[in-house]
CSV table of C-alpha atoms and ligand atoms in Angstrom, one decimal:
chain,number,residue,atom,x,y,z
A,100,UNK,CA,25.0,-2.5,-10.2
A,101,UNK,CA,23.9,-6.0,-9.8
A,102,UNK,CA,20.7,-6.3,-7.5
A,103,UNK,CA,21.7,-9.9,-6.7
A,104,UNK,CA,25.4,-11.0,-7.2
A,105,UNK,CA,26.4,-13.4,-10.0
A,106,UNK,CA,27.5,-15.8,-7.3
A,107,UNK,CA,24.2,-15.9,-5.4
A,108,UNK,CA,22.2,-16.2,-8.8
A,109,UNK,CA,24.4,-19.3,-9.7
A,110,UNK,CA,23.9,-21.0,-6.2
A,111,UNK,CA,20.1,-20.7,-6.6
A,112,UNK,CA,20.4,-21.9,-10.2
A,113,UNK,CA,22.4,-24.9,-8.9
A,114,UNK,CA,20.2,-25.5,-5.8
A,115,UNK,CA,17.2,-25.4,-8.2
A,116,UNK,CA,18.7,-27.7,-10.7
A,117,UNK,CA,19.5,-30.2,-7.8
A,118,UNK,CA,15.9,-30.3,-6.6
A,119,UNK,CA,14.7,-30.6,-10.3
A,120,UNK,CA,17.1,-33.5,-10.8
A,121,UNK,CA,15.8,-35.4,-7.5
A,122,UNK,CA,12.3,-34.9,-8.6
A,123,UNK,CA,13.0,-36.3,-12.2
A,124,UNK,CA,14.8,-39.3,-10.7
A,125,UNK,CA,12.0,-40.1,-8.4
A,126,UNK,CA,9.7,-39.8,-11.2
A,127,UNK,CA,11.7,-42.1,-13.4
A,128,UNK,CA,11.8,-44.5,-10.6
A,129,UNK,CA,8.1,-44.5,-10.2
A,130,UNK,CA,7.6,-45.2,-13.9
A,131,UNK,CA,10.1,-48.0,-14.1
A,132,UNK,CA,8.4,-49.6,-11.0
A,133,UNK,CA,5.1,-49.2,-12.4
A,134,UNK,CA,3.5,-46.9,-9.9
A,135,UNK,CA,0.8,-44.6,-10.9
A,136,UNK,CA,1.4,-42.0,-8.5
A,137,UNK,CA,4.6,-40.8,-7.1
A,138,UNK,CA,5.3,-38.6,-4.2
A,139,UNK,CA,8.8,-37.8,-3.6
A,140,UNK,CA,9.8,-35.8,-0.6
A,141,UNK,CA,11.4,-32.4,-2.0
A,142,UNK,CA,14.2,-31.3,-0.1
A,143,UNK,CA,14.3,-27.3,0.1
A,144,UNK,CA,16.8,-26.6,2.6
A,145,UNK,CA,19.5,-25.8,0.0
A,146,UNK,CA,17.0,-23.6,-1.6
A,147,UNK,CA,16.0,-22.0,1.6
A,148,UNK,CA,19.7,-21.0,2.2
A,149,UNK,CA,20.0,-19.2,-1.0
A,150,UNK,CA,16.8,-17.7,-0.9
A,151,UNK,CA,17.8,-16.0,2.5
A,152,UNK,CA,21.0,-14.6,0.7
A,153,UNK,CA,19.0,-13.2,-2.2
A,154,UNK,CA,16.5,-11.4,0.1
A,155,UNK,CA,19.4,-10.0,2.2
A,156,UNK,CA,21.1,-8.6,-1.2
A,157,UNK,CA,17.8,-7.1,-2.5
A,158,UNK,CA,17.0,-5.3,0.7
A,159,UNK,CA,20.7,-4.1,1.0
A,160,UNK,CA,20.0,-2.1,-2.3
A,161,UNK,CA,16.4,-0.6,-1.8
A,162,UNK,CA,17.0,2.5,-4.1
A,163,UNK,CA,18.2,1.0,-7.3
A,164,UNK,CA,15.5,0.5,-9.8
A,165,UNK,CA,16.1,-3.0,-11.4
A,166,UNK,CA,17.8,-3.5,-14.9
A,167,UNK,CA,16.9,-6.9,-16.1
A,168,UNK,CA,20.2,-7.5,-17.4
A,169,UNK,CA,21.2,-7.6,-13.8
A,170,UNK,CA,19.3,-10.8,-13.4
A,171,UNK,CA,19.7,-12.4,-16.8
A,172,UNK,CA,21.7,-15.4,-17.6
A,173,UNK,CA,21.2,-16.8,-21.0
A,174,UNK,CA,21.9,-20.5,-20.4
A,175,UNK,CA,19.2,-23.0,-19.7
A,176,UNK,CA,15.9,-21.0,-20.2
A,177,UNK,CA,13.4,-22.9,-17.6
A,178,UNK,CA,16.1,-22.9,-14.9
A,179,UNK,CA,17.0,-19.2,-15.2
A,180,UNK,CA,13.6,-18.2,-15.8
A,181,UNK,CA,12.5,-19.8,-12.4
A,182,UNK,CA,15.3,-17.9,-11.0
A,183,UNK,CA,14.6,-14.7,-12.5
A,184,UNK,CA,11.0,-14.9,-11.7
A,185,UNK,CA,11.8,-15.5,-8.0
A,186,UNK,CA,14.1,-12.5,-7.8
A,187,UNK,CA,11.6,-10.2,-9.4
A,188,UNK,CA,8.7,-11.4,-7.2
A,189,UNK,CA,10.7,-11.2,-4.0
A,190,UNK,CA,11.7,-7.7,-5.1
A,191,UNK,CA,8.1,-6.9,-5.9
A,192,UNK,CA,7.0,-8.4,-2.5
A,193,UNK,CA,9.5,-6.1,-0.6
A,194,UNK,CA,8.1,-3.0,-2.8
A,195,UNK,CA,4.4,-4.1,-1.4
A,196,UNK,CA,5.9,-4.1,2.0
A,197,UNK,CA,5.7,-7.7,2.8
A,198,UNK,CA,7.4,-8.8,6.0
A,199,UNK,CA,10.5,-11.3,5.9
A,200,UNK,CA,8.4,-14.5,6.6
A,201,UNK,CA,6.3,-13.5,3.6
A,202,UNK,CA,9.1,-13.0,1.3
A,203,UNK,CA,10.7,-16.4,2.1
A,204,UNK,CA,7.4,-18.1,1.3
A,205,UNK,CA,7.0,-15.9,-1.9
A,206,UNK,CA,10.4,-16.6,-2.9
A,207,UNK,CA,10.2,-20.3,-2.7
A,208,UNK,CA,6.7,-20.5,-4.2
A,209,UNK,CA,7.7,-18.4,-7.4
A,210,UNK,CA,11.0,-20.5,-7.6
A,211,UNK,CA,8.9,-23.5,-7.8
A,212,UNK,CA,6.2,-22.0,-9.8
A,213,UNK,CA,6.7,-23.9,-13.1
A,214,UNK,CA,7.9,-27.2,-11.5
A,215,UNK,CA,4.7,-29.2,-12.9
A,216,UNK,CA,6.6,-28.6,-16.5
A,217,UNK,CA,8.8,-31.5,-15.3
A,218,UNK,CA,6.0,-33.9,-16.3
A,219,UNK,CA,5.1,-32.2,-19.6
A,220,UNK,CA,6.6,-34.2,-22.6
A,221,UNK,CA,9.8,-32.4,-23.8
A,222,UNK,CA,8.6,-32.3,-27.5
A,223,UNK,CA,5.7,-30.0,-26.2
A,224,UNK,CA,7.7,-28.1,-23.9
A,225,UNK,CA,10.6,-27.3,-26.3
A,226,UNK,CA,8.5,-26.8,-29.4
A,227,UNK,CA,9.6,-23.7,-31.2
A,228,UNK,CA,6.4,-22.9,-33.0
A,229,UNK,CA,2.8,-22.5,-31.9
A,230,UNK,CA,1.3,-25.4,-30.1
A,231,UNK,CA,-1.7,-27.2,-31.3
A,232,UNK,CA,-5.0,-27.0,-29.3
A,233,UNK,CA,-4.3,-30.4,-27.7
A,234,UNK,CA,-0.7,-29.4,-26.8
A,235,UNK,CA,-1.6,-26.2,-25.4
A,236,UNK,CA,-4.3,-28.1,-23.3
A,237,UNK,CA,-1.4,-30.5,-22.2
A,238,UNK,CA,0.9,-27.5,-21.3
A,239,UNK,CA,-1.8,-26.0,-19.3
A,240,UNK,CA,-1.7,-28.9,-17.0
A,241,UNK,CA,2.0,-27.7,-15.6
A,242,UNK,CA,-0.3,-25.9,-13.1
A,243,UNK,CA,-2.1,-28.8,-11.7
A,244,UNK,CA,0.8,-31.3,-12.0
A,245,UNK,CA,2.9,-28.6,-9.9
A,246,UNK,CA,0.3,-28.2,-7.1
A,247,UNK,CA,0.0,-32.1,-7.0
A,248,UNK,CA,3.7,-32.3,-6.4
A,249,UNK,CA,4.0,-29.7,-3.9
A,250,UNK,CA,0.7,-29.6,-2.0
A,251,UNK,CA,1.6,-32.2,0.6
A,252,UNK,CA,5.2,-31.6,0.9
A,253,UNK,CA,6.0,-31.0,4.8
A,254,UNK,CA,8.8,-28.5,3.9
A,255,UNK,CA,6.7,-26.3,1.8
A,256,UNK,CA,3.9,-24.0,2.8
A,257,UNK,CA,0.6,-24.5,1.2
A,258,UNK,CA,0.7,-20.7,0.4
A,259,UNK,CA,3.9,-21.4,-1.5
A,260,UNK,CA,2.5,-24.4,-3.3
A,261,UNK,CA,-0.7,-22.5,-4.3
A,262,UNK,CA,1.5,-20.3,-6.7
A,263,UNK,CA,2.1,-23.2,-8.9
A,264,UNK,CA,-1.5,-23.8,-9.1
A,265,UNK,CA,-2.7,-20.2,-9.7
A,266,UNK,CA,0.0,-18.2,-11.5
A,267,UNK,CA,-1.6,-18.1,-14.9
A,268,UNK,CA,-5.2,-17.2,-13.4
A,269,UNK,CA,-5.9,-13.7,-14.5
A,270,UNK,CA,-7.1,-10.7,-12.3
A,271,UNK,CA,-10.1,-10.0,-14.5
A,272,UNK,CA,-10.8,-13.7,-15.0
A,273,UNK,CA,-10.4,-16.1,-18.1
A,274,UNK,CA,-7.1,-17.6,-17.1
A,275,UNK,CA,-6.3,-21.2,-16.2
A,276,UNK,CA,-6.9,-23.7,-14.4
A,277,UNK,CA,-9.8,-22.7,-12.6
A,278,UNK,CA,-11.0,-19.4,-14.1
A,279,UNK,CA,-10.6,-17.4,-11.0
A,280,UNK,CA,-10.5,-13.7,-10.7
A,281,UNK,CA,-9.5,-11.0,-8.1
A,282,UNK,CA,-8.9,-11.7,-4.7
A,283,UNK,CA,-9.9,-15.2,-5.3
A,284,UNK,CA,-6.3,-15.6,-6.6
A,285,UNK,CA,-3.8,-16.1,-3.9
A,286,UNK,CA,-1.7,-12.8,-3.5
A,287,UNK,CA,1.6,-14.6,-3.9
A,288,UNK,CA,0.3,-16.1,-7.5
A,289,UNK,CA,-0.8,-12.4,-8.4
A,290,UNK,CA,3.0,-11.4,-7.9
A,291,UNK,CA,4.1,-14.3,-9.8
A,292,UNK,CA,1.8,-13.5,-12.6
A,293,UNK,CA,3.3,-10.2,-13.3
A,294,UNK,CA,6.9,-11.3,-12.9
A,295,UNK,CA,6.3,-14.6,-14.8
A,296,UNK,CA,5.0,-12.4,-17.9
A,297,UNK,CA,7.7,-9.7,-17.7
A,298,UNK,CA,10.5,-12.3,-17.8
A,299,UNK,CA,8.8,-14.3,-20.4
A,300,UNK,CA,8.5,-11.1,-22.7
A,301,UNK,CA,12.1,-10.1,-22.1
A,302,UNK,CA,14.1,-13.1,-22.5
A,303,UNK,CA,15.6,-14.1,-25.7
A,304,UNK,CA,14.4,-17.6,-27.0
A,305,UNK,CA,15.5,-19.6,-30.0
A,306,UNK,CA,12.6,-18.5,-32.2
A,307,UNK,CA,12.5,-14.6,-31.2
A,308,UNK,CA,14.4,-11.8,-29.6
A,309,UNK,CA,13.0,-10.6,-26.4
A,310,UNK,CA,11.5,-7.3,-25.8
A,311,UNK,CA,13.1,-4.4,-24.2
A,312,UNK,CA,12.1,-3.6,-20.6
A,313,UNK,CA,10.3,-0.4,-21.6
A,314,UNK,CA,8.4,-2.2,-24.3
A,315,UNK,CA,7.7,-5.2,-22.0
A,316,UNK,CA,6.4,-2.8,-19.2
A,317,UNK,CA,4.3,-0.8,-22.0
A,318,UNK,CA,2.5,-4.3,-22.9
A,319,UNK,CA,1.9,-5.1,-19.1
A,320,UNK,CA,0.3,-1.7,-18.3
A,321,UNK,CA,-1.3,-1.6,-21.8
A,322,UNK,CA,-2.9,-4.4,-23.5
A,323,UNK,CA,-2.1,-6.9,-20.8
A,324,UNK,CA,-3.3,-4.8,-17.9
A,325,UNK,CA,-6.5,-6.7,-17.2
A,326,UNK,CA,-4.3,-9.8,-16.2
A,327,UNK,CA,-3.0,-8.4,-13.2
A,328,UNK,CA,-3.7,-6.8,-9.6
A,329,UNK,CA,-3.7,-3.2,-10.5
A,330,UNK,CA,-1.9,-2.1,-7.2
A,331,UNK,CA,0.6,-4.8,-7.7
A,332,UNK,CA,1.4,-3.6,-11.3
A,333,UNK,CA,1.9,-0.1,-10.1
A,334,UNK,CA,4.3,-1.3,-7.6
A,335,UNK,CA,6.2,-3.3,-10.2
A,336,UNK,CA,6.5,-0.5,-12.5
A,337,UNK,CA,8.1,1.4,-9.7
A,338,UNK,CA,10.7,-1.2,-9.1
A,339,UNK,CA,11.9,-1.9,-12.8
A,340,UNK,CA,14.0,0.5,-15.0
A,341,UNK,CA,12.4,0.8,-18.5
A,342,UNK,CA,15.5,2.2,-19.9
A,343,UNK,CA,18.7,0.6,-17.8
A,344,UNK,CA,21.5,2.7,-17.0
A,345,UNK,CA,23.8,2.8,-20.1
A,346,UNK,CA,20.9,2.6,-22.8
A,347,UNK,CA,20.5,5.6,-25.2
A,348,UNK,CA,17.3,7.4,-25.4
A,349,UNK,CA,15.6,10.5,-27.2
A,350,UNK,CA,14.3,13.3,-25.3
A,351,UNK,CA,11.5,15.8,-25.9
A,352,UNK,CA,12.8,18.1,-28.6
A,353,UNK,CA,15.0,15.3,-30.2
A,354,UNK,CA,18.3,15.5,-28.1
A,355,UNK,CA,20.1,12.1,-27.5
A,356,UNK,CA,21.2,11.0,-24.2
A,357,UNK,CA,22.7,8.2,-22.4
A,358,UNK,CA,21.0,7.1,-19.1
A,359,UNK,CA,23.2,7.4,-16.1
A,360,UNK,CA,21.3,6.5,-13.0
A,361,UNK,CA,17.5,5.1,-12.4
A,362,UNK,CA,16.1,5.0,-9.1
A,363,UNK,CA,13.3,3.2,-7.8
A,364,UNK,CA,10.0,4.8,-7.4
A,365,UNK,CA,10.9,7.5,-10.2
A,366,UNK,CA,12.5,5.0,-12.8
A,367,UNK,CA,10.4,6.4,-15.6
A,368,UNK,CA,12.3,9.7,-14.9
A,369,UNK,CA,16.0,8.5,-14.9
A,370,UNK,CA,19.1,10.8,-14.8
A,371,UNK,CA,20.5,11.0,-18.3
A,372,UNK,CA,23.6,12.6,-20.0
A,373,UNK,CA,23.0,14.5,-23.1
A,374,UNK,CA,25.2,13.6,-26.0
A,375,UNK,CA,23.9,15.1,-29.2
A,376,UNK,CA,21.5,17.8,-30.2
A,377,UNK,CA,18.3,17.2,-32.1
A,378,UNK,CA,20.2,18.0,-35.3
A,379,UNK,CA,22.7,15.3,-34.6
A,380,UNK,CA,25.3,17.6,-33.8
A,381,UNK,CA,27.7,16.6,-30.8
A,382,UNK,CA,27.7,18.3,-27.5
A,383,UNK,CA,31.1,19.6,-26.9
A,384,UNK,CA,30.8,19.6,-23.0
A,385,UNK,CA,28.0,16.7,-22.4
A,386,UNK,CA,25.6,17.8,-19.4
A,387,UNK,CA,23.4,15.8,-17.2
A,388,UNK,CA,19.6,16.4,-16.7
A,389,UNK,CA,17.6,14.8,-14.0
A,390,UNK,CA,14.3,14.2,-15.6
A,391,UNK,CA,12.6,13.8,-12.3
A,392,UNK,CA,13.3,17.6,-11.5
A,393,UNK,CA,13.0,18.7,-15.0
A,394,UNK,CA,9.4,17.9,-15.5
A,395,UNK,CA,9.3,19.4,-19.1
A,396,UNK,CA,11.6,16.9,-20.5
A,397,UNK,CA,11.0,13.3,-20.7
A,398,UNK,CA,12.0,10.2,-22.6
A,399,UNK,CA,10.2,10.0,-26.0
A,400,UNK,CA,11.5,6.7,-27.2
A,401,UNK,CA,14.4,4.3,-26.8
A,402,UNK,CA,17.4,4.1,-29.2
A,403,UNK,CA,18.7,0.8,-30.4
A,404,UNK,CA,22.2,2.2,-30.8
A,405,UNK,CA,24.8,1.5,-28.0
A,406,UNK,CA,26.0,4.4,-26.0
A,407,UNK,CA,29.5,3.5,-26.7
A,408,UNK,CA,29.0,4.2,-30.3
A,409,UNK,CA,28.1,7.8,-29.5
A,410,UNK,CA,30.9,8.1,-26.9
A,411,UNK,CA,33.4,7.0,-29.7
A,412,UNK,CA,32.0,9.4,-32.1
A,413,UNK,CA,32.5,12.2,-29.2
A,414,UNK,CA,35.8,10.9,-28.5
A,415,UNK,CA,36.7,11.0,-32.5
B,1669,LIG,FE1,3.6,-21.3,-15.8
């Protein structure tokens, strides 16, 4: 099940790409006429309408744990990344109990979090390999450039604009641009930081394949956990399905099963249908186990085979 309909996601990508084009046109115009500073007025009405639609759809499915494939569209990376981060952040905001007015501001801020990249030279932005030190420094400027672009916009609340400035700050310190920590970082930017990292890790790029949801969640809560607000991270883990419906997993004792349902708040203990015994023999009548009830069984690892393969084996 899609947490947000395909149609709404495309509407948002569309509205977002028009906003980006407007800013780019204004920027080119400013360069042509030799202006040193440019401050185009950013129209966000189109964005706001679609954001409201997204919030409505997300709140209509409060029990389904999110499967990232639901919100993935592989075309233009920056655009779909912005939309994914917006959807994930709104979902996390809802999980944190934010009221509607907060969700709207959060959605707008996270949608525009990387808008400063518009002013980063494309040869740096799209470089497939490692950035040099100078290039990395130039890249970091997207936070400040985004803030400069958004902070005086009459239609954009400062609490949305600050997400662009602070989304690379880290909970334990050591982020950029200002090396803030803990509650010095505005809460919407803390939400964005989690969703931004998660989406970046699970995305396929030209030069590497994305991590699976389970592996990405593991690095968020393992090696990277100091980057994020711990309470928000817990809430995020509640919302995301590490093993999306349809994926194959190995259970305690070696049995192989396909995930058939994952619910929010217990997504690490999905309902599965057992297809193969530990020794690889097929089970004549596959049966379901609710791992939330049967606490002695758990997922020990994900399998990279497709469920169809096992299904056809079973059928054959
Ligand atoms: Fe960024």
